[in-house]
Short mmCIF file of C-alpha atoms and ligand atoms in Angstrom, two decimals:
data_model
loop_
_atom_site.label_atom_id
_atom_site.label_comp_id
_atom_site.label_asym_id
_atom_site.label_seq_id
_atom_site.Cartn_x
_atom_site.Cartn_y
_atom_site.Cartn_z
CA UNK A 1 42.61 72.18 -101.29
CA UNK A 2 38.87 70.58 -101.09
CA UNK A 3 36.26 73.10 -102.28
CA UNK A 4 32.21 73.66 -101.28
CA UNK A 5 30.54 74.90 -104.12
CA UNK A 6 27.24 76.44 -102.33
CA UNK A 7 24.58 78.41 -104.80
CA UNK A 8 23.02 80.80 -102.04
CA UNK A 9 19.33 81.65 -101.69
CA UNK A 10 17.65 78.83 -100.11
CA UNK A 11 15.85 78.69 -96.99
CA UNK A 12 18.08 76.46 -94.35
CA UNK A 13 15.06 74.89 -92.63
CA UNK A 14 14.99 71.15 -90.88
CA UNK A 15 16.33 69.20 -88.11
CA UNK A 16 19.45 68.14 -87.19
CA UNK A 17 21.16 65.61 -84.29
CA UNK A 18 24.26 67.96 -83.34
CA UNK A 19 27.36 65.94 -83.61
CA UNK A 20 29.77 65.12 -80.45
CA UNK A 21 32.12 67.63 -78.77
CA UNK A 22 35.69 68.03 -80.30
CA UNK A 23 36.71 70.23 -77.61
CA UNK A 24 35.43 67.37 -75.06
CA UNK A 25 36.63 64.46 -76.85
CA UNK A 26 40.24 65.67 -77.89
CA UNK A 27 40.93 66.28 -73.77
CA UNK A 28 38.80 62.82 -72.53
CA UNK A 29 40.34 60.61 -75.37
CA UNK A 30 43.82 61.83 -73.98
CA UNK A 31 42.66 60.81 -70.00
CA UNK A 32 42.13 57.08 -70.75
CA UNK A 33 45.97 56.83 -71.64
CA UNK A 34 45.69 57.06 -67.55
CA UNK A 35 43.90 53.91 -67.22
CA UNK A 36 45.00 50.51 -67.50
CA UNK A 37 42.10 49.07 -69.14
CA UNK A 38 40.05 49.63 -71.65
CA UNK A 39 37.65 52.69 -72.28
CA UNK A 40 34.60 53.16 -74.67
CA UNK A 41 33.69 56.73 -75.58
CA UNK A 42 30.75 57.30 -77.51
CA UNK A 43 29.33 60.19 -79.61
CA UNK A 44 32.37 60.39 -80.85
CA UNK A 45 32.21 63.18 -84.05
CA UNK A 46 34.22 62.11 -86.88
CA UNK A 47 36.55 64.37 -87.43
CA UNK A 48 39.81 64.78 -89.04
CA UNK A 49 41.10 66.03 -84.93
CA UNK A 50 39.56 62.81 -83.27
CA UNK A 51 41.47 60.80 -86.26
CA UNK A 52 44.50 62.53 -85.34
CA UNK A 53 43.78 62.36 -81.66
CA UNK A 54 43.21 58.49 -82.49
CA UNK A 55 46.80 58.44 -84.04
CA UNK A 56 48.40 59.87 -81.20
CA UNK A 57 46.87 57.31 -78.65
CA UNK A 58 48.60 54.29 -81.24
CA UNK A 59 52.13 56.14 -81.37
CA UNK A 60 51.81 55.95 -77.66
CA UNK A 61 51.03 52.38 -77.37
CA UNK A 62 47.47 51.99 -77.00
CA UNK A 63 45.16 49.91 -78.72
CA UNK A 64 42.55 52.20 -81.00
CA UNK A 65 39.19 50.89 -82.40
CA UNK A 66 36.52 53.37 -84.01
CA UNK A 67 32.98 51.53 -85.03
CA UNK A 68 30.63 54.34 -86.30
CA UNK A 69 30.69 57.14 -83.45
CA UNK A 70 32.50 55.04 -81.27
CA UNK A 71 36.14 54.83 -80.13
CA UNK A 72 37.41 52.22 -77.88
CA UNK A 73 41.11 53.01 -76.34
CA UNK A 74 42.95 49.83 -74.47
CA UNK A 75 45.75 51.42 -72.71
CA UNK A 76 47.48 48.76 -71.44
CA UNK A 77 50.04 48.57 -73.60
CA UNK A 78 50.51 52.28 -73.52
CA UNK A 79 54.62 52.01 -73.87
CA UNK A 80 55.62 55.33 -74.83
CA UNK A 81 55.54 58.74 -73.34
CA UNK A 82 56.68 61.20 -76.98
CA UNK A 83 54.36 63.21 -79.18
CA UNK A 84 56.89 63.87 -82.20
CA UNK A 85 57.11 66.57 -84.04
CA UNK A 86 54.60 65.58 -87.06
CA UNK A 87 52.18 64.95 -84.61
CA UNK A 88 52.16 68.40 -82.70
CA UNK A 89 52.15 70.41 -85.53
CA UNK A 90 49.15 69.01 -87.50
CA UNK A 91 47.23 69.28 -84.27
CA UNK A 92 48.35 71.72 -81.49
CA UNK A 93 45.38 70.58 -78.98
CA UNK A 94 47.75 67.58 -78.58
CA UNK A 95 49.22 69.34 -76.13
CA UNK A 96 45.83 68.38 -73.81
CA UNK A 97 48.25 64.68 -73.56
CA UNK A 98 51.05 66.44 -71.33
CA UNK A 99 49.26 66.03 -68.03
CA UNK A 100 47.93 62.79 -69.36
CA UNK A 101 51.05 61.22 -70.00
CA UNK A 102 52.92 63.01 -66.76
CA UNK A 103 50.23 61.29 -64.76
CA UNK A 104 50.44 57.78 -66.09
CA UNK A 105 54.20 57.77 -66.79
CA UNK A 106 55.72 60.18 -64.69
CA UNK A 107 57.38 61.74 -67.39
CA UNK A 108 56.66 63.02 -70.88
CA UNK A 109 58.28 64.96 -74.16
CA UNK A 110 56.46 66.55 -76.20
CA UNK A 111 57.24 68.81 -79.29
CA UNK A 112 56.42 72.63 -78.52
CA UNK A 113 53.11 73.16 -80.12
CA UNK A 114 53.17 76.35 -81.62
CA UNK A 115 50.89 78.82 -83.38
CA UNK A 116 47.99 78.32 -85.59
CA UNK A 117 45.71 80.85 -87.83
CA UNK A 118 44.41 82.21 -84.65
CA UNK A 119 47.45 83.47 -82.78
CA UNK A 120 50.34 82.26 -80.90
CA UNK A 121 48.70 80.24 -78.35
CA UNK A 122 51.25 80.13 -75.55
CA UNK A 123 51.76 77.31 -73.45
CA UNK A 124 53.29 79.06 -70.09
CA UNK A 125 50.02 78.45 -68.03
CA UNK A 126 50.01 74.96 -68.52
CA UNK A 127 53.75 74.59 -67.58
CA UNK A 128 53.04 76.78 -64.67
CA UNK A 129 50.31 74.32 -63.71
CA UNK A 130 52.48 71.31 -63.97
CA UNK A 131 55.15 73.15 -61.96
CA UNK A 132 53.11 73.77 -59.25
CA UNK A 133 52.41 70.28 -58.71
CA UNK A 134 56.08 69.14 -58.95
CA UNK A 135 57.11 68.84 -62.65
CA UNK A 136 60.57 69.08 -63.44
CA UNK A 137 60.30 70.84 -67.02
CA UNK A 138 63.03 72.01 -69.51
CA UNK A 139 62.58 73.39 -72.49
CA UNK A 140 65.26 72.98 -75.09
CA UNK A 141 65.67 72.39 -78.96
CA UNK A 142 61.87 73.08 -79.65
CA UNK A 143 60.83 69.99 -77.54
CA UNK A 144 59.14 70.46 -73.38
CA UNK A 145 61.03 67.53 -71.65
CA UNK A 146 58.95 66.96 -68.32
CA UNK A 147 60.08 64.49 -65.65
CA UNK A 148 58.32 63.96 -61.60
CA UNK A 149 59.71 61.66 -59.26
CA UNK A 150 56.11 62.03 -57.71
CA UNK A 151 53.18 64.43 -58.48
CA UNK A 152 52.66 66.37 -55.42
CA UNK A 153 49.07 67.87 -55.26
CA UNK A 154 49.04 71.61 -54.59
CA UNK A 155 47.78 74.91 -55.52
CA UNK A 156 47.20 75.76 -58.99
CA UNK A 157 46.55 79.54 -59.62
CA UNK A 158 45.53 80.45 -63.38
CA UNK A 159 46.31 83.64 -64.35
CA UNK A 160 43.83 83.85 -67.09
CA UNK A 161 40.84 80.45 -67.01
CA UNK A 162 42.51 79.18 -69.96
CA UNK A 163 40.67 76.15 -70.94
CA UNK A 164 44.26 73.75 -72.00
CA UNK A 165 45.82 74.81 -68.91
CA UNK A 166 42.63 73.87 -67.29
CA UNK A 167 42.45 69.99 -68.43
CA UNK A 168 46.16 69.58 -68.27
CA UNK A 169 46.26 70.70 -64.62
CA UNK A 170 43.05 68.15 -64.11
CA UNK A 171 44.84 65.52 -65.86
CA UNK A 172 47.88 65.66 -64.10
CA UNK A 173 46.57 66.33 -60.64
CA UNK A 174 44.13 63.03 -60.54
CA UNK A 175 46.48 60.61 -59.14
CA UNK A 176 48.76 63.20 -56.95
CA UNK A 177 49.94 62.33 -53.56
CA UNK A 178 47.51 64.57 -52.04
CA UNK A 179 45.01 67.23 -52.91
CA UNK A 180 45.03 70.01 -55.58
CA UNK A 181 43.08 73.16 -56.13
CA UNK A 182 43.01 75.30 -59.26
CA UNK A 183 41.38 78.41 -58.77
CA UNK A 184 40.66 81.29 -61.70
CA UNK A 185 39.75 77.54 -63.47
CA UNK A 186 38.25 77.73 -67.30
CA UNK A 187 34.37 77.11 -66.66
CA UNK A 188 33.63 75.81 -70.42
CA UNK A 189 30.99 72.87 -70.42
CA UNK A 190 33.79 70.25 -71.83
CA UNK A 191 35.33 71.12 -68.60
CA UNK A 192 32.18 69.65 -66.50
CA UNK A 193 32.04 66.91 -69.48
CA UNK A 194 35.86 66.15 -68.61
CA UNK A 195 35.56 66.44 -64.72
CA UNK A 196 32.79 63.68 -65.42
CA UNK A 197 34.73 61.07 -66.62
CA UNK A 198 37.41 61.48 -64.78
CA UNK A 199 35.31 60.48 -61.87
CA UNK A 200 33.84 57.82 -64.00
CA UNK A 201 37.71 56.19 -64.25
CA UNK A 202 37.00 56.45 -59.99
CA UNK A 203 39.10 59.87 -60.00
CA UNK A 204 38.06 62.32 -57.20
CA UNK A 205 37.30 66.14 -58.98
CA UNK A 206 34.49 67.95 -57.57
CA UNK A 207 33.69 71.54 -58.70
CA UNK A 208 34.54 71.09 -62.57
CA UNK A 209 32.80 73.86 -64.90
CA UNK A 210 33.25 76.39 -61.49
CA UNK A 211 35.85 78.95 -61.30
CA UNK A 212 37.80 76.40 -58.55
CA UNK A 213 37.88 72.53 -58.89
CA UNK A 214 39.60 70.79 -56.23
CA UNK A 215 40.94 67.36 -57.16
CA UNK A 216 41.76 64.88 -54.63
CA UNK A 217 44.80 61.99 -55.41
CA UNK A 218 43.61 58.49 -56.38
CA UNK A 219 45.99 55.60 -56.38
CA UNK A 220 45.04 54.14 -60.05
CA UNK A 221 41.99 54.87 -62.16
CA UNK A 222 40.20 52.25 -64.44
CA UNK A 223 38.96 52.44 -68.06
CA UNK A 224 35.18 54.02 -68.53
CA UNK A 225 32.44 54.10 -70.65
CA UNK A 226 31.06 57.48 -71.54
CA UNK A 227 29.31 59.48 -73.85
CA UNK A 228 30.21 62.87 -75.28
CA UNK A 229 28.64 66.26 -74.49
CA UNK A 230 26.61 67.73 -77.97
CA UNK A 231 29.09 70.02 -79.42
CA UNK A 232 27.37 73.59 -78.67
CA UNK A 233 29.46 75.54 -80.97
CA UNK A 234 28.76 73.33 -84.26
CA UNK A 235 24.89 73.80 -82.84
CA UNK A 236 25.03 77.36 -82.79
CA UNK A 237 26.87 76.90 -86.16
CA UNK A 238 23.65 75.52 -87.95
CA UNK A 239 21.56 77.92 -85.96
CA UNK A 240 23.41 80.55 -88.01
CA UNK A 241 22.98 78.68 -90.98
CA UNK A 242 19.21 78.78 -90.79
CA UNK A 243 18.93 82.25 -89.36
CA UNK A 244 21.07 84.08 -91.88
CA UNK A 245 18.07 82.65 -94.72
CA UNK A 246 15.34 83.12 -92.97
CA UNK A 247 14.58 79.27 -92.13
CA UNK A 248 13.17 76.95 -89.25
CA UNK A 249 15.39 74.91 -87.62
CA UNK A 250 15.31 72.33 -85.42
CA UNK A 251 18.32 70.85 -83.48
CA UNK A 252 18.21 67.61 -81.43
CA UNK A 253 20.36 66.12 -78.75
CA UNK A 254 21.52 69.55 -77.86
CA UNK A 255 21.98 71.39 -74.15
CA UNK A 256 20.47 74.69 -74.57
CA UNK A 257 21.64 75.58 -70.91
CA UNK A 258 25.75 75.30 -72.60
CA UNK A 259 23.93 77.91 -74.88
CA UNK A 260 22.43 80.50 -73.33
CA UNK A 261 25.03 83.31 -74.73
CA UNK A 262 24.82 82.69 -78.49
CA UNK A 263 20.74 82.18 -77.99
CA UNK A 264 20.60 85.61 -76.37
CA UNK A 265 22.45 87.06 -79.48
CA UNK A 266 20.05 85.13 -81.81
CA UNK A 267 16.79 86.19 -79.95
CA UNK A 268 18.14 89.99 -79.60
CA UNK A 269 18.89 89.52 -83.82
CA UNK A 270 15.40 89.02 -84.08
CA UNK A 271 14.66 85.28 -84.30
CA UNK A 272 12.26 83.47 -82.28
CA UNK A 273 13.99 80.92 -79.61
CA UNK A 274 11.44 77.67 -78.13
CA UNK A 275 14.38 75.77 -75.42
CA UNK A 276 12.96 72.14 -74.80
CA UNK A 277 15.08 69.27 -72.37
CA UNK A 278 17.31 68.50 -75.65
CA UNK A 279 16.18 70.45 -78.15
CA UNK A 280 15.69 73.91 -79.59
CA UNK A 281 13.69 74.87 -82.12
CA UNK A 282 14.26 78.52 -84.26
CA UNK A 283 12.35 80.73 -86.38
CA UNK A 284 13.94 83.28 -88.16
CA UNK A 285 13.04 86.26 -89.68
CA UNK A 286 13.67 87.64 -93.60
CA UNK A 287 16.38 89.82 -92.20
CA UNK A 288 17.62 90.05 -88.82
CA UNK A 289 18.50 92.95 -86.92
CA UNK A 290 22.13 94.09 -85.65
CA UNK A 291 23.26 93.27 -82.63
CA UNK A 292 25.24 96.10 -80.74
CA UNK A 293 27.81 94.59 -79.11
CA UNK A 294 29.15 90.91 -78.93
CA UNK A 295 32.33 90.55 -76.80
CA UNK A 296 33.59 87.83 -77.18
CA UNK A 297 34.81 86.39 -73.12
CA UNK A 298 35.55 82.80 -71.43
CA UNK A 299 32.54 80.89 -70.21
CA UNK A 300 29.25 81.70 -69.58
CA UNK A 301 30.39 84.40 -71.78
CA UNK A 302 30.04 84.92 -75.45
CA UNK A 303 32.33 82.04 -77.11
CA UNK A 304 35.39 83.25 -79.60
CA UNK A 305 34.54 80.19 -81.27
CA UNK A 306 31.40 81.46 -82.80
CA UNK A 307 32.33 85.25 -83.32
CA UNK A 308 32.97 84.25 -87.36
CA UNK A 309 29.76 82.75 -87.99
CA UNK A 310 27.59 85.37 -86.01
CA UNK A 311 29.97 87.99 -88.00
CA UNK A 312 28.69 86.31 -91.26
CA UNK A 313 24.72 87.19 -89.67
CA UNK A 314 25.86 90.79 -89.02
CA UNK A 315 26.77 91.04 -92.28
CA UNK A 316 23.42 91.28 -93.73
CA UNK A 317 21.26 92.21 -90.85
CA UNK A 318 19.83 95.56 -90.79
CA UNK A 319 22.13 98.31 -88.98
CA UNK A 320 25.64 98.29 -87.46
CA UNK A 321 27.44 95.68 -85.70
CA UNK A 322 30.52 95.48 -83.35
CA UNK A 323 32.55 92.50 -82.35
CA UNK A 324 35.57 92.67 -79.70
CA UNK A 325 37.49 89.52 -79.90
CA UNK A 326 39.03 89.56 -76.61
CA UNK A 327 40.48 86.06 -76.71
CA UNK A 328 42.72 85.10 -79.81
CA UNK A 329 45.01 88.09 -81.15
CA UNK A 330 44.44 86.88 -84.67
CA UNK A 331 40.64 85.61 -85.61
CA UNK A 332 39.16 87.82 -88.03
CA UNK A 333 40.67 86.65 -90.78
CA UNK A 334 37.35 85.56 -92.49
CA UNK A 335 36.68 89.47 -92.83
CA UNK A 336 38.81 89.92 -96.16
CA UNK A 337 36.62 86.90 -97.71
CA UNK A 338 33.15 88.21 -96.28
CA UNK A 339 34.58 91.49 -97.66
CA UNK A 340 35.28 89.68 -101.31
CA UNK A 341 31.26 89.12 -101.21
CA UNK A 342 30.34 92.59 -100.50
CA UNK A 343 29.95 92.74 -96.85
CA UNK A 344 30.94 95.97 -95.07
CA UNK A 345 33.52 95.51 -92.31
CA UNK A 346 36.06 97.63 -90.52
CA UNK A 347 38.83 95.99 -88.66
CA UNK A 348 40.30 98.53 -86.12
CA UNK A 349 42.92 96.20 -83.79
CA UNK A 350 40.37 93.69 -81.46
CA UNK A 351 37.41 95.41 -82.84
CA UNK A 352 35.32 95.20 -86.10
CA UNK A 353 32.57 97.23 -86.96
CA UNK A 354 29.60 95.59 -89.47
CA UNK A 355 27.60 97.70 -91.28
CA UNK A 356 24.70 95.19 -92.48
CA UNK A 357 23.81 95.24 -96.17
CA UNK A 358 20.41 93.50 -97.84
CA UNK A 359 22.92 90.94 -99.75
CA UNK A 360 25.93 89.25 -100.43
CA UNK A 361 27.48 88.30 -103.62
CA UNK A 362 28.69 84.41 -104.40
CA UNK A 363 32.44 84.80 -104.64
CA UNK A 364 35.84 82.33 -104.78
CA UNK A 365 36.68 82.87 -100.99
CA UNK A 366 39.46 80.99 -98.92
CA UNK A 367 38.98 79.47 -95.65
CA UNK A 368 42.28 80.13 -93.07
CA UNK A 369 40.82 78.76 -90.21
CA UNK A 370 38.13 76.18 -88.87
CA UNK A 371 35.53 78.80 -87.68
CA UNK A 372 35.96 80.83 -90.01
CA UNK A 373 35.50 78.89 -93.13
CA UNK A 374 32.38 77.99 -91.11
CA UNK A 375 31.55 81.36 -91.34
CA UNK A 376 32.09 82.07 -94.96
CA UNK A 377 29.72 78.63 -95.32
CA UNK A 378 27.04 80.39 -93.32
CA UNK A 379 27.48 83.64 -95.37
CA UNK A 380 27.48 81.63 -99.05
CA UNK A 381 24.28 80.06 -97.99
CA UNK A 382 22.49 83.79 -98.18
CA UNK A 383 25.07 85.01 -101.09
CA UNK A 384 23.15 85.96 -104.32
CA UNK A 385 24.85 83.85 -107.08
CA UNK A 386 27.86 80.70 -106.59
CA UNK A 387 30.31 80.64 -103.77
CA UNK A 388 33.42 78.13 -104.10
CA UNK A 389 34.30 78.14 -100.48
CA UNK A 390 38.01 76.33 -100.72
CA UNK A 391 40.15 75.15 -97.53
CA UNK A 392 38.01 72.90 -96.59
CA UNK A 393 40.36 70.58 -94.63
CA UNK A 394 40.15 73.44 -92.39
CA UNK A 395 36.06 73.12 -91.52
CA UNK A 396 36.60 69.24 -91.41
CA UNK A 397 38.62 69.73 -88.44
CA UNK A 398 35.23 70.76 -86.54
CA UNK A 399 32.53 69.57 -88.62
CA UNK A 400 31.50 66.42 -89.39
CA UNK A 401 30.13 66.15 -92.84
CA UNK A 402 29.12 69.57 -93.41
CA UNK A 403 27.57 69.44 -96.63
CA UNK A 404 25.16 66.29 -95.33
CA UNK A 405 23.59 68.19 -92.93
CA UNK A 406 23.37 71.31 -94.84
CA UNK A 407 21.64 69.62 -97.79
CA UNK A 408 19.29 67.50 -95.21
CA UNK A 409 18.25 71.33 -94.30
CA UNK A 410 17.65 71.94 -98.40
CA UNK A 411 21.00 74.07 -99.22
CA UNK A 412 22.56 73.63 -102.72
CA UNK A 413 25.60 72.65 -101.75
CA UNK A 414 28.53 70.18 -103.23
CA UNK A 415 31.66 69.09 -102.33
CA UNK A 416 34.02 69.43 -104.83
C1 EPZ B 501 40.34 75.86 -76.39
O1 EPZ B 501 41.59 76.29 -76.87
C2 EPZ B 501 39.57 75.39 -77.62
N1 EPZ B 501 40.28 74.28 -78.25
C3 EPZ B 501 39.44 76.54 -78.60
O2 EPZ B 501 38.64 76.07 -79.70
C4 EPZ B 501 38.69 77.69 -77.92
O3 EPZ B 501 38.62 78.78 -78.81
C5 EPZ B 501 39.45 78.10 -76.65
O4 EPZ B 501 39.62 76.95 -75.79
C6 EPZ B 501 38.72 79.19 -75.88
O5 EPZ B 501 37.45 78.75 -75.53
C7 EPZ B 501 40.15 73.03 -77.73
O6 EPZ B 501 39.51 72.83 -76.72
C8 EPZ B 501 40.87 71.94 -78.45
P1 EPZ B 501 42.73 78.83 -74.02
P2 EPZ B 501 42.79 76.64 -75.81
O7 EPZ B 501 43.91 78.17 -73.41
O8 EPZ B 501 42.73 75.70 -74.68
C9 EPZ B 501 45.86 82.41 -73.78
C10 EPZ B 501 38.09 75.67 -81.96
O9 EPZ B 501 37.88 76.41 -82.92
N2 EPZ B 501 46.76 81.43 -73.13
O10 EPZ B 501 41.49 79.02 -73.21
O11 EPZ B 501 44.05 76.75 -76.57
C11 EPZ B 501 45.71 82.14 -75.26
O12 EPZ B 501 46.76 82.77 -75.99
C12 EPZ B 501 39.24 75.99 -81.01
O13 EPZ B 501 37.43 74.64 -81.67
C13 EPZ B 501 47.97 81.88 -72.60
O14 EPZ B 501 48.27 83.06 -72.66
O15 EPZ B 501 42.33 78.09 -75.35
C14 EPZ B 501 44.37 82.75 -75.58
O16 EPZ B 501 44.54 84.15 -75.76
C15 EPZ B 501 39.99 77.26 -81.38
N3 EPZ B 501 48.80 80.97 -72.02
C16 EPZ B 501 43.57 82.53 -74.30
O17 EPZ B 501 44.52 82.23 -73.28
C17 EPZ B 501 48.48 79.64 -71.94
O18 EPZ B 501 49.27 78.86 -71.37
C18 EPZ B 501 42.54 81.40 -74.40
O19 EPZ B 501 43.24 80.23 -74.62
C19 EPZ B 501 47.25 79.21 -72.50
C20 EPZ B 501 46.41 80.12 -73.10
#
């Protein structure tokens, strides 16, 4: 297990160009299988899921080049429609292939994904998406077998806007015979980011990053060049960073309107917000003030992908504190660590209740999880004393280089 050995107490203040989207590149790298041709997608983070991502596109046949924050997919030879085993279960997101795969080959197998850290994940609204537009799916001996003699558009009802069920029902629906409309859609900004090139391989979606995207059949699509959304939640992530030691930050290349949610929490905390085209500047405080409520809700609400980090801000602001996590069954799991460095949190089922205090203690705490060894990061950084943050194959999932940007913003911070 890699270790970040972070001595707490310095301000976090400078700028930073916020890496590309893994939640839009894992879902777009998986659409150019549909092309026959060649793709270039740029702003690419690296990141141990796009290298992963990268080795899925190769077991399926394709032809993967990555120069610097590029990645350049020829699908041509695309020759195989499995995800093994191996594959699936070092990266469950791979399940975003399904509708890529269904689309270009007409019929896929793919291990079942499983849990992770977070919770069980379930897979029944994607299959229910797939159905609807005239998948034949069986499930047997842990693998989904799916087979179409033709993808029939149709109507695609999500029970909950689940974000996976969202892309694979986009990915599969593209070249339907016909037209397709999912309603109750996931409005997430790597949803618009998705829809986009998707039209940019000449596919027909209109309405992506709305509650109902209708989709209508193309005969073939062609390879693309595009470039990657900035990835809001690492953004927010350094945000938190600065904020929780009183710092300046300033982050480039960013969409502030993807952000408006976590920048309300960080203005109502106490620090001072300036939104420019690309770029948002912060001031924070000393100490910031609780925040009563975050609820944590699908797009344009407050993102479950952040609750850790802004849990780690709680922890020392001044007053009380409650977070609902209303999406994932299992992500407070960084609670027991912030807990280990004298933070004051009660976990009652979905709910946990911080009681700020003036300051943490450097600790040996574990990361479980990607966000929240992100969060135990952002709460070292303010820690009085030496935190050994191990796990960290966990935060390289989602961030690139951590401890370079950190130590461009003046944190003491090795890799170990
Ligand atoms: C995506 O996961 C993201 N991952 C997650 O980011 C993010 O937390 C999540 O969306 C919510 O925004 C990627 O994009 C790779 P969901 P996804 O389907 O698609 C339930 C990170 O840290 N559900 O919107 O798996 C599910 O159990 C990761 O970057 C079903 O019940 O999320 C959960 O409670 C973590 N049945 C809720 O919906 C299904 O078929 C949200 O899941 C699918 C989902």
């Amino acid at each position: 297990m890699g270790k970040l050995i972070i001595k707490g107490g310095e301000k976090i203040s400078g700028e930073i160009r916020v890496q590309g989207a893994k939640n839009a590149v894992l879902p777009i790298l998986a659409a150019t299988v549909m092309a026959d041709g060649i793709s270039v997608i740029k702003n690419c983070p690296c990141l141990r899921d796009v290298d992963k991502t990268d080795l899925v596109l190769e077991r399926l046949g394709c032809n993967v080049k990555r120069e610097a924050d590029t990645v350049t997919v020829d699908a041509r030879g695309m020759c195989d429609c499995r995800i093994c085993e191996d594959l699936m279960r070092e990266m469950r997101s791979s399940i975003v292939f399904l509708g890529a795969i269904i689309s270009r080959c007409k019929k896929a197998v793919v291990s079942m994904p499983g849990g992770c850290p977070i919770g069980l994940r379930p897979i029944d609204l994607h299959l229910k998406a797939l159905r609807a537009l005239g998948v034949e799916i069986r499930e047997e001996h842990g693998y989904i077998k799916c087979e179409a003699a033709e993808i029939t558009g149709g109507g695609i009802h999500l029970d909950f806007p689940s974000v996976g069920a969202t892309e694979n029902a986009m990915l599969a629906a593209v070249c339907a015979k016909g037209s397709t409309t999912i309603s109750n859609a996931a409005r997430e900004p790597e949803i618009t980011d998705l829809g986009n090139f998707l039209n940019k391989m000449g596919a027909r979606v209109h309405g992506a990053g709305s509650s109902v995207i209708t989709i209508d059949g193309v005969e073939k699509l062609r390879g693309a060049e595009y470039t990657i959304m900035p990835d809001r939640i690492v953004a927010a992530t350094y945000l938190a960073a600065s904020a929780i030691t009183g710092g300046e930050m300033c982050l480039r290349g960013v969409n502030p309107r993807d952000m408006r949610a976590m920048l309300h929490v960080l203005t109502e905390m106490g620090a001072e917000i300036k939104c420019e085209k690309n770029r948002i500047i912060q001031t924070a405080p000393n100490r910031l003030k609780s925040v009563h409520t975050i609820r944590t809700m699908p797009y344009p609400g407050f993102p479950t992908d952040i609750q850790s980090p802004f849990m780690s801000l709680a922890a020392t602001a001044r007053g009380t504190s409650v977070f609902i996590e209303n999406i994932f069954e299992n992500r407070f799991q960084h609670v027991d660590e912030l807990t280990r460095m004298g933070a004051d949190i009660k976990v009652e089922g979905r709910s946990a209740v911080v009681r700020g205090v003036k300051e943490l203690q450097g600790a040996n705490v574990v990361a479980r999880e990607l966000r929240g060894g992100a969060a135990l990061v952002v709460a070292a950084l303010a820690a009085n004393g030496i935190t050994a943050v191990s796990g960290t194959e966990f935060i390289d999932r989602g961030y690139e280089s951590i401890e370079k940007y950190l130590l461009s913003c003046g944190a003491n911070i090795r890799r170990e």
